[in-house]
Tab-separated table of C-alpha atoms and ligand atoms in Angstrom:
chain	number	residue	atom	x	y	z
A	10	UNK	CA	7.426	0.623	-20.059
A	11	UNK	CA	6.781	-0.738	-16.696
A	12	UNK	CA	7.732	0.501	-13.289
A	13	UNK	CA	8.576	-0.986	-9.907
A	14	UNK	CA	6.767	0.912	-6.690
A	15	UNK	CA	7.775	0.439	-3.137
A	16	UNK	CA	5.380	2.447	-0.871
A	17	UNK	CA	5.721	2.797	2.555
A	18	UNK	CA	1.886	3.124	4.272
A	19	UNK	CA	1.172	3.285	7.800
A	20	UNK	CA	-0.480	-0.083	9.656
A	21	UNK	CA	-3.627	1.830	10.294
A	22	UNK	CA	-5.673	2.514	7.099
A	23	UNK	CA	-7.132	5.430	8.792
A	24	UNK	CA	-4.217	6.715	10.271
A	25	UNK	CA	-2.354	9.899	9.077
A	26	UNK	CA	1.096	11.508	10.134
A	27	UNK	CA	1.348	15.356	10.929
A	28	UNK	CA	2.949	17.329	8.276
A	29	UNK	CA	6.799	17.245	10.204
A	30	UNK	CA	6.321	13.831	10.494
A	31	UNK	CA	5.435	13.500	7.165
A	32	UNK	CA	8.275	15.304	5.971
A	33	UNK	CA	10.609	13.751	7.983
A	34	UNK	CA	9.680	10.055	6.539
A	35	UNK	CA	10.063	11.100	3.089
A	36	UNK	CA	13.477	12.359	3.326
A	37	UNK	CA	14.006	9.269	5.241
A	38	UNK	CA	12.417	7.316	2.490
A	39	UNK	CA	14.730	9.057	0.117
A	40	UNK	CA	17.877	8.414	2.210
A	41	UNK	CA	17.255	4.302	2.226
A	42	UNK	CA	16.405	4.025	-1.766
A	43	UNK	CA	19.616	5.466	-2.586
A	44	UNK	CA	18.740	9.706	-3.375
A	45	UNK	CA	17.216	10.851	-6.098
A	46	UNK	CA	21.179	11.378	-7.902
A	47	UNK	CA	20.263	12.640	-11.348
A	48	UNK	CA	21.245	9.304	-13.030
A	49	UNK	CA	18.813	7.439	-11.966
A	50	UNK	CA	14.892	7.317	-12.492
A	51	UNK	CA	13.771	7.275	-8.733
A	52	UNK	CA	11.208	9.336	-7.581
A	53	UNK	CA	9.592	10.021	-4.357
A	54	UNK	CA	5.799	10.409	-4.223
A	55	UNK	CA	3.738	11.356	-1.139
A	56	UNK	CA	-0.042	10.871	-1.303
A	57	UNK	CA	-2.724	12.462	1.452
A	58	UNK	CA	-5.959	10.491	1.018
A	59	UNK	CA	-9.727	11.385	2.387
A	60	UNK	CA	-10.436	7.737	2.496
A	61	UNK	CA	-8.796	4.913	2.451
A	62	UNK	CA	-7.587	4.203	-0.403
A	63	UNK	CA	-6.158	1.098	-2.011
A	64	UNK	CA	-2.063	0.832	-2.272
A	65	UNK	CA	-2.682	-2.255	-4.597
A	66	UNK	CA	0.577	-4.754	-5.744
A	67	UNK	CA	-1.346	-4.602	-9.061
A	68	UNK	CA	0.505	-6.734	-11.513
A	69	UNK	CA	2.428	-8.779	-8.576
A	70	UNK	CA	-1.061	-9.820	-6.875
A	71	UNK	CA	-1.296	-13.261	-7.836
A	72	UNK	CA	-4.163	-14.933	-5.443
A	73	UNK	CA	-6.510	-13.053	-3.135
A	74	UNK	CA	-7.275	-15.908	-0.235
A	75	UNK	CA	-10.323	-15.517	2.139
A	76	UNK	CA	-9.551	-15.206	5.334
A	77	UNK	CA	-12.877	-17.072	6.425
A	78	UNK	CA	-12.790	-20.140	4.455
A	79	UNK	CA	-9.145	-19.810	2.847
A	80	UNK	CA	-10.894	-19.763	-0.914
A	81	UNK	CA	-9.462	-17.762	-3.425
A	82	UNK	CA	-10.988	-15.042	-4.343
A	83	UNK	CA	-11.969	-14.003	-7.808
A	84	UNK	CA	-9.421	-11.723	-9.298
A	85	UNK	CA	-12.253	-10.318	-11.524
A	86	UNK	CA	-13.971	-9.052	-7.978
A	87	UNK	CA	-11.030	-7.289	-7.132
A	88	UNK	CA	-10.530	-5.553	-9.796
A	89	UNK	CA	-14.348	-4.419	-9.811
A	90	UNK	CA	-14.064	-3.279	-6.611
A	91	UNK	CA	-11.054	-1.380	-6.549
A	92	UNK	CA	-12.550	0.194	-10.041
A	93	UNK	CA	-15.802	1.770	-8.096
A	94	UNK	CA	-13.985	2.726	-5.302
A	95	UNK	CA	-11.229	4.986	-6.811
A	96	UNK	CA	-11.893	7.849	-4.870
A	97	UNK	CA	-11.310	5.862	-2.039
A	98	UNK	CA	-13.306	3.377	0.493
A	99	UNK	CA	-16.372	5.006	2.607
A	100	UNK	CA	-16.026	1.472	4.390
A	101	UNK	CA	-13.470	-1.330	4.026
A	102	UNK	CA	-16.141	-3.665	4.950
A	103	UNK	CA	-17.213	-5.937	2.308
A	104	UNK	CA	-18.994	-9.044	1.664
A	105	UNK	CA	-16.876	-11.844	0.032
A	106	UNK	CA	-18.182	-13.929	-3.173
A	107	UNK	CA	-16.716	-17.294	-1.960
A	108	UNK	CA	-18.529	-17.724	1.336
A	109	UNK	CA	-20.821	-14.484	1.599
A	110	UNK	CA	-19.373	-13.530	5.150
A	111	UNK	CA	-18.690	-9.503	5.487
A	112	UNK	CA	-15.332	-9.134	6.080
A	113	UNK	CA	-12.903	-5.837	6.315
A	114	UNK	CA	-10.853	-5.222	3.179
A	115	UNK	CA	-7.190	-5.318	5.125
A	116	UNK	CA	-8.121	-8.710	6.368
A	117	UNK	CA	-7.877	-10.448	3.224
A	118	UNK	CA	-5.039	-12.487	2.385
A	119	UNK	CA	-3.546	-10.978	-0.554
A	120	UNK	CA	-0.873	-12.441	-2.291
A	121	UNK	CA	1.509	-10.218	-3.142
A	122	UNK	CA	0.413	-7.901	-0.264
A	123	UNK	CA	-2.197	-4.766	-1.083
A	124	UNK	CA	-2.851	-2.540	1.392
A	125	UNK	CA	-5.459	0.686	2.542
A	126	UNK	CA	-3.901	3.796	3.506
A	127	UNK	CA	-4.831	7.585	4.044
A	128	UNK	CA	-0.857	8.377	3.725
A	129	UNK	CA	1.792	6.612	1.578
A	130	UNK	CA	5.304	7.737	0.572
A	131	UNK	CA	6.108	5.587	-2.876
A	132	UNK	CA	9.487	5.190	-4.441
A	133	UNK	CA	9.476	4.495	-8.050
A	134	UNK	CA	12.048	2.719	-9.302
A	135	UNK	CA	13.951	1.908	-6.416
A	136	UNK	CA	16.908	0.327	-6.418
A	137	UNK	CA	16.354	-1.759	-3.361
A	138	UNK	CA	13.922	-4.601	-3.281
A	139	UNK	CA	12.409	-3.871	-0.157
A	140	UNK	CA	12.767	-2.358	3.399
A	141	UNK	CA	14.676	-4.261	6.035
A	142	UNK	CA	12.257	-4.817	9.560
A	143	UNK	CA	14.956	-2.220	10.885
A	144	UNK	CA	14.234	0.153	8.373
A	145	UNK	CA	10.589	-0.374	8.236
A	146	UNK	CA	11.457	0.087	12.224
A	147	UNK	CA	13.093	3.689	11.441
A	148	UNK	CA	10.609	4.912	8.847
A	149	UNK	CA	7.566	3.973	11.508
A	150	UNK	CA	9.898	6.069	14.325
A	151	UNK	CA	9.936	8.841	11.948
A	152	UNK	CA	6.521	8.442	11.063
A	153	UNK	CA	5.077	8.527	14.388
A	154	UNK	CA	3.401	4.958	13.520
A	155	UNK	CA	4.267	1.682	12.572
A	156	UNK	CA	4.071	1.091	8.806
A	157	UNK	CA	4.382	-1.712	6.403
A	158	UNK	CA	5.773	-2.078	3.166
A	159	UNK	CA	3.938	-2.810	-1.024
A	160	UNK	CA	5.358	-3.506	-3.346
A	161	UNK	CA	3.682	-3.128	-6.710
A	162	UNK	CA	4.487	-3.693	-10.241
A	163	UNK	CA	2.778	-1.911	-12.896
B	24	ZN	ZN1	-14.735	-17.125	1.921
């Protein structure tokens, strides 16, 4: 069985909300996907992290592009990466295998969008797609920063 994630993370991978902020994001979050009515398989899921770590689109990243030299980037990388770093990034600078230029993590093009977060609020099973820019407008108000939206499909 698979499931479809929408997580909400703020813009700033090192950033992270006070606790009434926090809460008051979630319950927004809950609001926009609908409730969690007792028919349905949504669930609301807020993560603290030490370091940044990865909010990844897993099986809807197609094509990691350099944002150097525009190459794509070898899946296989990736996944290597994100594998030694799963308690989270000490540093989000790395050096890229196409052209060998250190670049920071959040820079690269990734296609469907990944991102790094030390907070994220994930719906599972949502029945909406995605976030309007309003919403994602109201959810960063709430939040106390502006956030962005991943979607991930795993
Ligand atoms: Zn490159």
């Amino acid at each position: 069985m698979s499931d479809d994630v929408l997580s909400v993370i703020p813009t700033d991978p090192h950033w992270q909300p006070e606790e009434a902020a926090a809460l008051r994001a979630e319950a927004l979050v809950t609001e926009l996907v609908g409730g969690l009515a007792p028919d349905t398989d949504v669930e609301i899921d807020v993560d603290w992290y030490d370091l940044p770590s990865v909010v990844d689109s897993a099986q809807n990243l197609e094509r990691i592009g350099c944002p150097r030299c525009r190459a794509s980037i070898d899946l296989d990388w990736w996944a290597d990466l994100v594998e030694d770093n799963e308690e989270g990034f000490p540093t989000l600078d790395a050096t890229v295998p196409c052209c060998g230029v250190t670049v920071s993590l959040d820079q690269l093009d990734f296609d469907g969008p990944c991102g790094f977060a030390r907070f994220e609020i994930a719906a599972w099973n949502p029945e909406l797609i995605r976030f309007s820019e309003e919403e994602l407008a109201a959810l960063g108000a709430a939040l106390g920063h502006p956030v962005r939206q991943i979607r991930a499909h795993v």
